[in-house]
mmCIF file of C-alpha atoms and ligand atoms in Angstrom:
data_model
loop_
_atom_site.group_PDB
_atom_site.id
_atom_site.type_symbol
_atom_site.label_atom_id
_atom_site.label_comp_id
_atom_site.label_asym_id
_atom_site.label_seq_id
_atom_site.Cartn_x
_atom_site.Cartn_y
_atom_site.Cartn_z
ATOM 1 C CA MET A 44 0.000 0.000 0.000
ATOM 2 C CA VAL A 45 1.286 3.481 -0.802
ATOM 3 C CA THR A 46 0.964 5.490 2.395
ATOM 4 C CA ARG A 47 0.608 9.258 2.226
ATOM 5 C CA ARG A 48 4.099 9.655 3.712
ATOM 6 C CA LYS A 49 5.641 7.345 1.122
ATOM 7 C CA PHE A 50 3.731 9.088 -1.634
ATOM 8 C CA LEU A 51 5.125 12.474 -0.572
ATOM 9 C CA HIS A 52 8.625 11.056 -0.362
ATOM 10 C CA GLN A 53 8.274 9.670 -3.875
ATOM 11 C CA THR A 54 6.765 12.911 -5.125
ATOM 12 C CA ALA A 55 9.704 14.870 -3.767
ATOM 13 C CA LEU A 56 12.208 12.528 -5.323
ATOM 14 C CA GLY A 57 10.290 12.679 -8.591
ATOM 15 C CA SER A 58 10.409 16.479 -8.611
ATOM 16 C CA VAL A 59 14.063 16.536 -7.795
ATOM 17 C CA ALA A 60 14.877 13.880 -10.369
ATOM 18 C CA ALA A 61 13.031 15.910 -12.979
ATOM 19 C CA ALA A 62 14.911 19.024 -11.897
ATOM 20 C CA MET A 63 18.203 17.176 -12.251
ATOM 21 C CA GLY A 64 17.307 15.819 -15.669
ATOM 22 C CA GLY A 65 16.418 12.447 -14.223
ATOM 23 C CA THR A 66 19.271 11.966 -11.765
ATOM 24 C CA VAL A 67 18.331 11.659 -8.129
ATOM 25 C CA LEU A 68 21.234 12.974 -6.089
ATOM 26 C CA SER A 69 20.347 11.732 -2.725
ATOM 27 C CA SER A 70 17.351 10.569 -0.798
ATOM 28 C CA CYS A 71 15.196 13.001 1.140
ATOM 29 C CA SER A 72 15.371 12.540 4.878
ATOM 30 C CA GLU A 73 13.535 9.513 6.218
ATOM 31 C CA ALA A 74 11.835 11.543 8.907
ATOM 32 C CA ASN A 75 9.128 13.443 7.116
ATOM 33 C CA THR A 76 8.108 16.244 9.454
ATOM 34 C CA GLU A 77 4.963 17.175 7.626
ATOM 35 C CA THR A 78 1.901 17.812 9.734
ATOM 36 C CA PRO A 79 -0.521 14.972 8.981
ATOM 37 C CA VAL A 80 -3.382 15.928 6.710
ATOM 38 C CA SER A 81 -6.666 15.833 8.541
ATOM 39 C CA THR A 82 -10.152 17.094 8.011
ATOM 40 C CA ASN A 83 -10.212 18.634 11.493
ATOM 41 C CA ALA A 84 -10.780 22.301 12.176
ATOM 42 C CA PRO A 85 -7.902 24.632 11.232
ATOM 43 C CA ILE A 86 -5.091 24.814 13.775
ATOM 44 C CA LYS A 87 -4.994 28.361 15.164
ATOM 45 C CA PRO A 88 -3.390 30.381 16.522
ATOM 46 C CA LEU A 89 -0.069 29.243 15.100
ATOM 47 C CA ALA A 90 3.451 30.601 14.567
ATOM 48 C CA ILE A 91 6.163 29.112 12.357
ATOM 49 C CA SER A 92 9.702 30.522 12.003
ATOM 50 C CA THR A 93 12.921 29.578 10.272
ATOM 51 C CA TRP A 94 15.722 28.050 12.352
ATOM 52 C CA ASP A 95 15.768 27.021 15.986
ATOM 53 C CA PHE A 96 16.174 30.640 17.115
ATOM 54 C CA GLY A 97 12.603 30.968 15.846
ATOM 55 C CA MET A 98 11.488 29.413 19.167
ATOM 56 C CA LYS A 99 12.022 32.762 20.911
ATOM 57 C CA ALA A 100 10.216 34.589 18.142
ATOM 58 C CA ASN A 101 7.317 32.129 18.342
ATOM 59 C CA ASP A 102 7.051 32.668 22.114
ATOM 60 C CA ALA A 103 6.748 36.427 21.674
ATOM 61 C CA ALA A 104 4.240 36.060 18.851
ATOM 62 C CA MET A 105 2.131 33.540 20.735
ATOM 63 C CA LYS A 106 1.788 35.883 23.735
ATOM 64 C CA ILE A 107 0.000 38.282 21.400
ATOM 65 C CA LEU A 108 -1.977 35.631 19.534
ATOM 66 C CA ASP A 109 -3.189 33.916 22.721
ATOM 67 C CA ASN A 110 -4.580 37.250 23.898
ATOM 68 C CA GLY A 111 -6.551 37.646 20.691
ATOM 69 C CA GLY A 112 -4.005 39.942 19.016
ATOM 70 C CA SER A 113 -3.629 40.171 15.264
ATOM 71 C CA ALA A 114 -1.379 38.007 13.123
ATOM 72 C CA LEU A 115 0.314 41.200 11.915
ATOM 73 C CA ASP A 116 1.153 42.493 15.408
ATOM 74 C CA ALA A 117 2.330 39.019 16.401
ATOM 75 C CA VAL A 118 4.640 38.489 13.441
ATOM 76 C CA GLU A 119 6.257 41.905 13.895
ATOM 77 C CA ALA A 120 6.772 41.344 17.634
ATOM 78 C CA GLY A 121 8.132 37.861 16.976
ATOM 79 C CA VAL A 122 10.899 38.773 14.573
ATOM 80 C CA MET A 123 11.773 41.876 16.621
ATOM 81 C CA VAL A 124 13.070 39.559 19.350
ATOM 82 C CA ILE A 125 15.671 38.187 16.963
ATOM 83 C CA GLU A 126 16.496 41.616 15.520
ATOM 84 C CA ALA A 127 17.307 42.814 19.050
ATOM 85 C CA ASP A 128 19.510 39.799 19.858
ATOM 86 C CA GLU A 129 23.121 40.979 19.596
ATOM 87 C CA LYS A 130 24.358 37.404 19.647
ATOM 88 C CA ASN A 131 22.570 36.577 16.407
ATOM 89 C CA THR A 132 25.013 37.503 13.652
ATOM 90 C CA SER A 133 22.601 37.235 10.742
ATOM 91 C CA VAL A 134 19.720 39.485 11.820
ATOM 92 C CA GLY A 135 19.423 43.029 13.218
ATOM 93 C CA ILE A 136 21.963 44.431 15.678
ATOM 94 C CA GLY A 137 25.072 42.262 15.775
ATOM 95 C CA GLY A 138 24.463 41.200 12.175
ATOM 96 C CA ALA A 139 27.565 40.635 10.042
ATOM 97 C CA PRO A 140 28.516 43.775 8.094
ATOM 98 C CA ASP A 141 29.222 44.079 4.390
ATOM 99 C CA ARG A 142 32.834 43.892 3.148
ATOM 100 C CA ASP A 143 33.265 47.588 4.034
ATOM 101 C CA GLY A 144 32.174 47.082 7.617
ATOM 102 C CA ARG A 145 28.684 48.549 7.200
ATOM 103 C CA VAL A 146 25.737 46.701 8.732
ATOM 104 C CA THR A 147 22.921 46.997 6.198
ATOM 105 C CA LEU A 148 19.598 45.345 7.002
ATOM 106 C CA ASP A 149 16.796 44.023 4.780
ATOM 107 C CA ALA A 150 13.244 43.268 5.960
ATOM 108 C CA CYS A 151 9.672 42.967 4.795
ATOM 109 C CA ILE A 152 6.220 42.359 6.215
ATOM 110 C CA MET A 153 2.887 41.255 4.714
ATOM 111 C CA ALA A 154 -0.589 41.724 6.133
ATOM 112 C CA PRO A 155 -3.620 39.457 5.627
ATOM 113 C CA ASP A 156 -5.196 41.933 3.196
ATOM 114 C CA GLY A 157 -2.198 41.609 0.868
ATOM 115 C CA SER A 158 -0.636 44.942 1.724
ATOM 116 C CA CYS A 159 3.099 44.831 2.230
ATOM 117 C CA GLY A 160 6.138 46.933 3.041
ATOM 118 C CA SER A 161 9.870 46.481 2.716
ATOM 119 C CA VAL A 162 13.205 48.137 3.406
ATOM 120 C CA CYS A 163 16.527 47.290 1.795
ATOM 121 C CA ALA A 164 20.076 48.140 2.879
ATOM 122 C CA LEU A 165 18.833 50.086 5.885
ATOM 123 C CA GLU A 166 21.604 51.189 8.265
ATOM 124 C CA TYR A 167 21.560 52.193 11.964
ATOM 125 C CA ILE A 168 18.032 50.994 12.798
ATOM 126 C CA VAL A 169 17.652 47.969 15.080
ATOM 127 C CA HIS A 170 14.160 47.042 13.885
ATOM 128 C CA PRO A 171 13.946 47.159 10.083
ATOM 129 C CA VAL A 172 10.733 45.093 10.203
ATOM 130 C CA SER A 173 8.983 47.952 12.016
ATOM 131 C CA VAL A 174 10.219 50.435 9.425
ATOM 132 C CA ALA A 175 8.892 48.067 6.734
ATOM 133 C CA ARG A 176 5.525 48.088 8.498
ATOM 134 C CA ARG A 177 5.521 51.915 8.493
ATOM 135 C CA VAL A 178 6.355 51.893 4.777
ATOM 136 C CA MET A 179 3.307 49.672 4.302
ATOM 137 C CA GLU A 180 1.003 51.729 6.496
ATOM 138 C CA LYS A 181 2.213 55.310 6.081
ATOM 139 C CA THR A 182 3.457 55.634 2.507
ATOM 140 C CA PRO A 183 1.981 54.977 -0.927
ATOM 141 C CA HIS A 184 4.999 52.716 -1.638
ATOM 142 C CA VAL A 185 6.086 49.161 -0.946
ATOM 143 C CA ILE A 186 9.897 49.380 -0.897
ATOM 144 C CA LEU A 187 12.300 52.024 0.405
ATOM 145 C CA VAL A 188 16.056 51.550 0.136
ATOM 146 C CA GLY A 189 19.277 52.881 1.649
ATOM 147 C CA ASP A 190 19.387 56.552 2.617
ATOM 148 C CA GLY A 191 15.739 57.057 1.684
ATOM 149 C CA ALA A 192 14.701 54.249 4.024
ATOM 150 C CA LEU A 193 16.862 55.705 6.799
ATOM 151 C CA GLU A 194 15.496 59.208 6.312
ATOM 152 C CA PHE A 195 11.957 57.831 6.449
ATOM 153 C CA ALA A 196 12.735 55.801 9.584
ATOM 154 C CA LEU A 197 14.122 58.864 11.368
ATOM 155 C CA SER A 198 11.076 60.902 10.344
ATOM 156 C CA GLN A 199 8.950 58.207 11.985
ATOM 157 C CA GLY A 200 10.813 58.527 15.282
ATOM 158 C CA PHE A 201 13.190 55.546 14.982
ATOM 159 C CA LYS A 202 16.548 56.183 16.666
ATOM 160 C CA LYS A 203 19.959 55.836 15.030
ATOM 161 C CA GLU A 204 22.161 53.224 16.718
ATOM 162 C CA ASN A 205 25.489 51.564 16.044
ATOM 163 C CA LEU A 206 24.673 48.047 14.827
ATOM 164 C CA LEU A 207 28.264 46.799 14.517
ATOM 165 C CA THR A 208 28.991 45.044 17.802
ATOM 166 C CA GLU A 209 32.540 44.431 19.002
ATOM 167 C CA GLU A 210 32.153 40.720 18.201
ATOM 168 C CA SER A 211 30.919 41.322 14.656
ATOM 169 C CA LYS A 212 33.678 43.863 14.109
ATOM 170 C CA LYS A 213 36.288 41.372 15.270
ATOM 171 C CA ALA A 214 34.914 38.654 12.981
ATOM 172 C CA TRP A 215 34.885 41.088 10.047
ATOM 173 C CA GLU A 216 38.499 42.108 10.725
ATOM 174 C CA GLU A 217 39.440 38.434 10.802
ATOM 175 C CA TRP A 218 37.582 37.882 7.504
ATOM 176 C CA LYS A 219 39.471 40.781 5.897
ATOM 177 C CA LYS A 220 42.750 38.888 6.326
ATOM 178 C CA THR A 221 41.701 36.486 3.554
ATOM 179 C CA SER A 222 38.559 38.164 2.178
ATOM 180 C CA LYS A 223 37.276 34.759 1.087
ATOM 181 C CA TYR A 224 33.873 35.333 -0.433
ATOM 182 C CA LYS A 225 32.233 31.957 -0.353
ATOM 183 C CA PRO A 226 29.188 31.022 1.729
ATOM 184 C CA VAL A 227 29.669 28.224 4.250
ATOM 185 C CA ILE A 228 26.595 26.025 4.376
ATOM 186 C CA ASN A 229 24.615 26.224 7.625
ATOM 187 C CA VAL A 230 27.258 28.417 9.233
ATOM 188 C CA GLU A 231 27.290 31.629 7.315
ATOM 189 C CA MET A 232 24.026 30.521 5.751
ATOM 190 C CA HIS A 233 22.338 30.175 9.118
ATOM 191 C CA ASP A 234 20.614 33.393 8.234
ATOM 192 C CA THR A 235 17.323 35.178 8.162
ATOM 193 C CA ILE A 236 14.293 34.876 10.312
ATOM 194 C CA GLY A 237 11.229 34.279 8.207
ATOM 195 C CA MET A 238 7.992 33.913 10.143
ATOM 196 C CA ILE A 239 4.315 33.280 9.427
ATOM 197 C CA THR A 240 1.552 33.679 12.021
ATOM 198 C CA ILE A 241 -2.115 32.723 12.049
ATOM 199 C CA ASP A 242 -4.342 34.476 14.583
ATOM 200 C CA LYS A 243 -7.512 33.256 16.300
ATOM 201 C CA ASN A 244 -9.593 34.571 13.410
ATOM 202 C CA GLY A 245 -7.546 32.549 10.944
ATOM 203 C CA GLU A 246 -5.901 35.643 9.443
ATOM 204 C CA ILE A 247 -2.363 35.134 8.156
ATOM 205 C CA ALA A 248 0.611 37.539 8.224
ATOM 206 C CA GLY A 249 4.335 37.166 7.581
ATOM 207 C CA ALA A 250 7.673 38.886 8.088
ATOM 208 C CA CYS A 251 11.256 38.313 7.063
ATOM 209 C CA THR A 252 14.378 40.115 8.319
ATOM 210 C CA THR A 253 18.129 39.716 7.893
ATOM 211 C CA SER A 254 21.514 41.395 7.731
ATOM 212 C CA GLY A 255 22.026 39.421 4.519
ATOM 213 C CA LEU A 256 25.033 37.582 3.266
ATOM 214 C CA ALA A 257 28.051 38.202 5.498
ATOM 215 C CA TYR A 258 30.660 40.516 3.931
ATOM 216 C CA LYS A 259 28.510 41.102 0.847
ATOM 217 C CA MET A 260 29.322 43.798 -1.682
ATOM 218 C CA GLN A 261 28.076 47.193 -0.641
ATOM 219 C CA GLY A 262 24.492 47.622 -1.861
ATOM 220 C CA ARG A 263 23.814 43.919 -2.301
ATOM 221 C CA VAL A 264 20.213 42.955 -1.508
ATOM 222 C CA GLY A 265 19.081 39.364 -1.079
ATOM 223 C CA ASP A 266 15.697 37.688 -1.181
ATOM 224 C CA SER A 267 14.495 38.593 2.303
ATOM 225 C CA PRO A 268 12.962 42.023 1.567
ATOM 226 C CA ILE A 269 11.672 40.976 -1.869
ATOM 227 C CA ILE A 270 7.973 40.188 -1.669
ATOM 228 C CA GLY A 271 7.436 36.797 -3.317
ATOM 229 C CA ALA A 272 11.066 35.708 -2.932
ATOM 230 C CA GLY A 273 11.890 35.789 0.804
ATOM 231 C CA LEU A 274 8.270 35.936 1.904
ATOM 232 C CA TYR A 275 4.770 35.570 0.575
ATOM 233 C CA VAL A 276 1.367 35.419 2.226
ATOM 234 C CA ASP A 277 -2.030 34.871 0.681
ATOM 235 C CA ASN A 278 -4.720 34.941 3.321
ATOM 236 C CA GLU A 279 -6.873 32.479 1.368
ATOM 237 C CA VAL A 280 -4.078 29.934 0.955
ATOM 238 C CA GLY A 281 -1.217 30.259 3.471
ATOM 239 C CA GLY A 282 2.268 31.679 3.728
ATOM 240 C CA ALA A 283 5.870 30.782 3.036
ATOM 241 C CA ALA A 284 9.324 32.145 3.836
ATOM 242 C CA ALA A 285 12.816 31.376 2.600
ATOM 243 C CA THR A 286 16.259 31.219 4.124
ATOM 244 C CA GLY A 287 19.639 30.709 2.530
ATOM 245 C CA LEU A 288 21.365 32.289 -0.423
ATOM 246 C CA GLY A 289 19.089 35.046 -1.687
ATOM 247 C CA GLU A 290 20.549 35.015 -5.193
ATOM 248 C CA ALA A 291 19.208 31.470 -5.645
ATOM 249 C CA VAL A 292 15.829 32.106 -4.003
ATOM 250 C CA ILE A 293 15.115 35.176 -6.141
ATOM 251 C CA ARG A 294 15.586 33.244 -9.390
ATOM 252 C CA ALA A 295 12.748 30.925 -8.460
ATOM 253 C CA VAL A 296 10.583 33.599 -6.755
ATOM 254 C CA GLY A 297 10.600 30.905 -4.091
ATOM 255 C CA SER A 298 8.036 31.910 -1.482
ATOM 256 C CA PHE A 299 5.424 32.929 -4.034
ATOM 257 C CA LEU A 300 6.007 29.616 -5.765
ATOM 258 C CA VAL A 301 5.406 27.702 -2.530
ATOM 259 C CA VAL A 302 2.115 29.533 -1.932
ATOM 260 C CA GLU A 303 0.970 29.008 -5.533
ATOM 261 C CA LEU A 304 1.749 25.304 -5.273
ATOM 262 C CA MET A 305 -0.355 25.136 -2.096
ATOM 263 C CA ARG A 306 -3.142 27.014 -3.878
ATOM 264 C CA ASN A 307 -3.050 24.285 -6.522
ATOM 265 C CA GLY A 308 -3.443 21.545 -3.953
ATOM 266 C CA ARG A 309 0.064 20.688 -2.723
ATOM 267 C CA SER A 310 0.586 20.209 0.993
ATOM 268 C CA PRO A 311 2.995 22.712 2.609
ATOM 269 C CA GLN A 312 5.682 19.997 2.729
ATOM 270 C CA ALA A 313 5.266 19.003 -0.916
ATOM 271 C CA ALA A 314 5.216 22.667 -1.960
ATOM 272 C CA CYS A 315 8.523 23.339 -0.163
ATOM 273 C CA GLU A 316 10.060 20.275 -1.799
ATOM 274 C CA GLU A 317 9.000 21.380 -5.268
ATOM 275 C CA ALA A 318 10.305 24.904 -4.645
ATOM 276 C CA VAL A 319 13.719 23.521 -3.651
ATOM 277 C CA ALA A 320 13.680 21.399 -6.802
ATOM 278 C CA ARG A 321 13.031 24.557 -8.819
ATOM 279 C CA VAL A 322 15.887 26.416 -7.072
ATOM 280 C CA VAL A 323 18.248 23.525 -7.788
ATOM 281 C CA LYS A 324 17.242 23.496 -11.436
ATOM 282 C CA LYS A 325 18.005 27.186 -11.825
ATOM 283 C CA TYR A 326 21.278 27.340 -9.882
ATOM 284 C CA LYS A 327 24.062 25.160 -11.233
ATOM 285 C CA ASP A 328 26.268 25.425 -8.136
ATOM 286 C CA TYR A 329 23.430 24.392 -5.840
ATOM 287 C CA LYS A 330 25.648 21.836 -4.066
ATOM 288 C CA ASP A 331 27.673 24.727 -2.610
ATOM 289 C CA ILE A 332 24.762 26.681 -1.221
ATOM 290 C CA GLN A 333 21.914 26.285 1.228
ATOM 291 C CA VAL A 334 18.310 27.275 0.580
ATOM 292 C CA GLY A 335 15.354 26.278 2.741
ATOM 293 C CA PHE A 336 11.649 27.030 2.817
ATOM 294 C CA ILE A 337 8.977 26.904 5.495
ATOM 295 C CA ALA A 338 5.269 26.934 4.751
ATOM 296 C CA VAL A 339 1.896 26.819 6.461
ATOM 297 C CA ASN A 340 -1.510 26.549 4.864
ATOM 298 C CA LYS A 341 -4.881 27.904 5.926
ATOM 299 C CA LYS A 342 -5.585 24.698 7.859
ATOM 300 C CA GLY A 343 -2.448 25.165 9.932
ATOM 301 C CA GLN A 344 -0.552 22.291 8.306
ATOM 302 C CA THR A 345 3.168 23.030 8.112
ATOM 303 C CA GLY A 346 6.242 21.917 6.193
ATOM 304 C CA GLY A 347 9.920 22.656 5.683
ATOM 305 C CA PHE A 348 12.555 21.493 3.214
ATOM 306 C CA SER A 349 16.082 22.522 2.209
ATOM 307 C CA ILE A 350 18.878 21.625 -0.180
ATOM 308 C CA HIS A 351 21.260 20.469 2.558
ATOM 309 C CA LYS A 352 20.883 18.711 5.867
ATOM 310 C CA GLY A 353 20.967 21.033 8.861
ATOM 311 C CA PHE A 354 17.997 23.275 8.251
ATOM 312 C CA ASN A 355 15.444 23.439 11.035
ATOM 313 C CA TYR A 356 12.423 25.519 11.940
ATOM 314 C CA ALA A 357 10.186 26.210 14.912
ATOM 315 C CA VAL A 358 6.440 25.621 15.056
ATOM 316 C CA PHE A 359 4.182 26.790 17.884
ATOM 317 C CA SER A 360 0.754 25.186 17.628
ATOM 318 C CA ASN A 361 -1.727 23.463 19.916
ATOM 319 C CA GLY A 362 0.036 24.966 22.950
ATOM 320 C CA LYS A 363 3.432 23.485 22.068
ATOM 321 C CA ASN A 364 6.520 25.277 20.721
ATOM 322 C CA GLU A 365 9.013 22.891 19.125
ATOM 323 C CA VAL A 366 11.936 22.700 16.729
ATOM 324 C CA LYS A 367 11.425 20.494 13.691
ATOM 325 C CA GLU A 368 14.303 19.168 11.636
ATOM 326 C CA GLY A 369 13.571 19.994 8.031
ATOM 327 C CA THR A 370 13.885 17.242 5.454
ATOM 328 C CA TYR A 371 16.436 17.831 2.730
ATOM 329 C CA LEU A 372 17.810 16.909 -0.637
ATOM 330 C CA ILE A 373 21.518 16.307 -0.015
ATOM 331 C CA GLU A 374 23.029 14.536 3.010
HETATM 332 N N1 LIG B 344 18.458 35.039 2.678
HETATM 333 C C1 LIG B 344 19.152 36.176 3.059
HETATM 334 C C2 LIG B 344 19.998 36.759 2.014
HETATM 335 O O1 LIG B 344 20.417 36.098 1.075
HETATM 336 O O2 LIG B 344 20.282 37.927 2.115
#
C-alpha cells in the first residue's frame, strides 16, 4: 500500500529527479516532518519561524496571539526579538557587516489583506521590520532603500544606533585577512528569520528580516525584503518564507512559488520540496549553497525542506513550541 508519507517522499524525489534531468542525487530525509493531513478544524493560533532561534520569536508572537491579538502584530513582535539579539550575527543588531564594515539590514512584512512593506540596505536601525511596516502603512509605496529608508525611519521617530557590535567587528576584521567570499553552508548561511503567524480569526501575516550575506558587496540585496522571494502570504491559501542564499531564491521567486503550489493543492511539505527542486534546477552550483523554505496553509498544516541537511524551523501550535528538523535533498 502506498501510504501518504511514502507518496510524498516519492513525489519529492520525482520532482528533484526531474529538476536534475532524471538523476536523483540523494534521498530526502527519512523523517518526514509534515503535519498529517486531517479534516479537522484549522489549527490556530499558530506561529512558524525559520531556524531554531525561531522558538524565541514564536514565544513572543504567541503571547499576542493567545490574547486575541492580530497576526500582523504578532509576526512583527516575533521577529523583533531576533532583531534585538546581539548574539545573532545574521539578523538586526550584531548582524555581520558588508565587506566595508557597514551593517545593512533588509526586511519585509505582509498583512492578511495583501498589503506589504519592505526596506533594503537600511543602516543604523535595530528594527527594520517595524520600518517596513511603516512603509506599508504610512506611505503609498512598498519598498524604500538605503538613505531614503533611513530618512523615512528617522522621520517616523526611529533612533539611530550603532549596529556593529565588538564581536561582529572582530569577525569582520578576521575575515578581511583572507577576504574569502564563499558562503559556508549552515554556518554563514544560518541566516534570516522568516515567520508566518495565524491568529484566532484565521488571518495570516508574515515577516522576514536579515543582515544578509556576510561581507557582501556594498548595496547587495538578497531575497528577504523581496515580496514573493523571501516571503509571501495569501490569506486564502497560506504563507511561506525562505532562508539561505538570496541570489538562488530570487531566481525561483521561491516563497510565491510555494504559496501558488499550495493554492493548486500541494501540501505545505510538498510545496517546499517542489520549490527547492526549482531552485536547484536554476542554480548550477546548488551543491555549494543552502536554501530552505517553510510553509503553512490555511488549515495550519506546516512543512519545511532545504537543499542540505541542517535546516530546522520552529512551530508553535496546539500549545506546544518545538523545533522540527527539516527534510532535505543532499546529506
Ligand atoms: N536570505 C538572506 C539573504 O540572502 O540575504
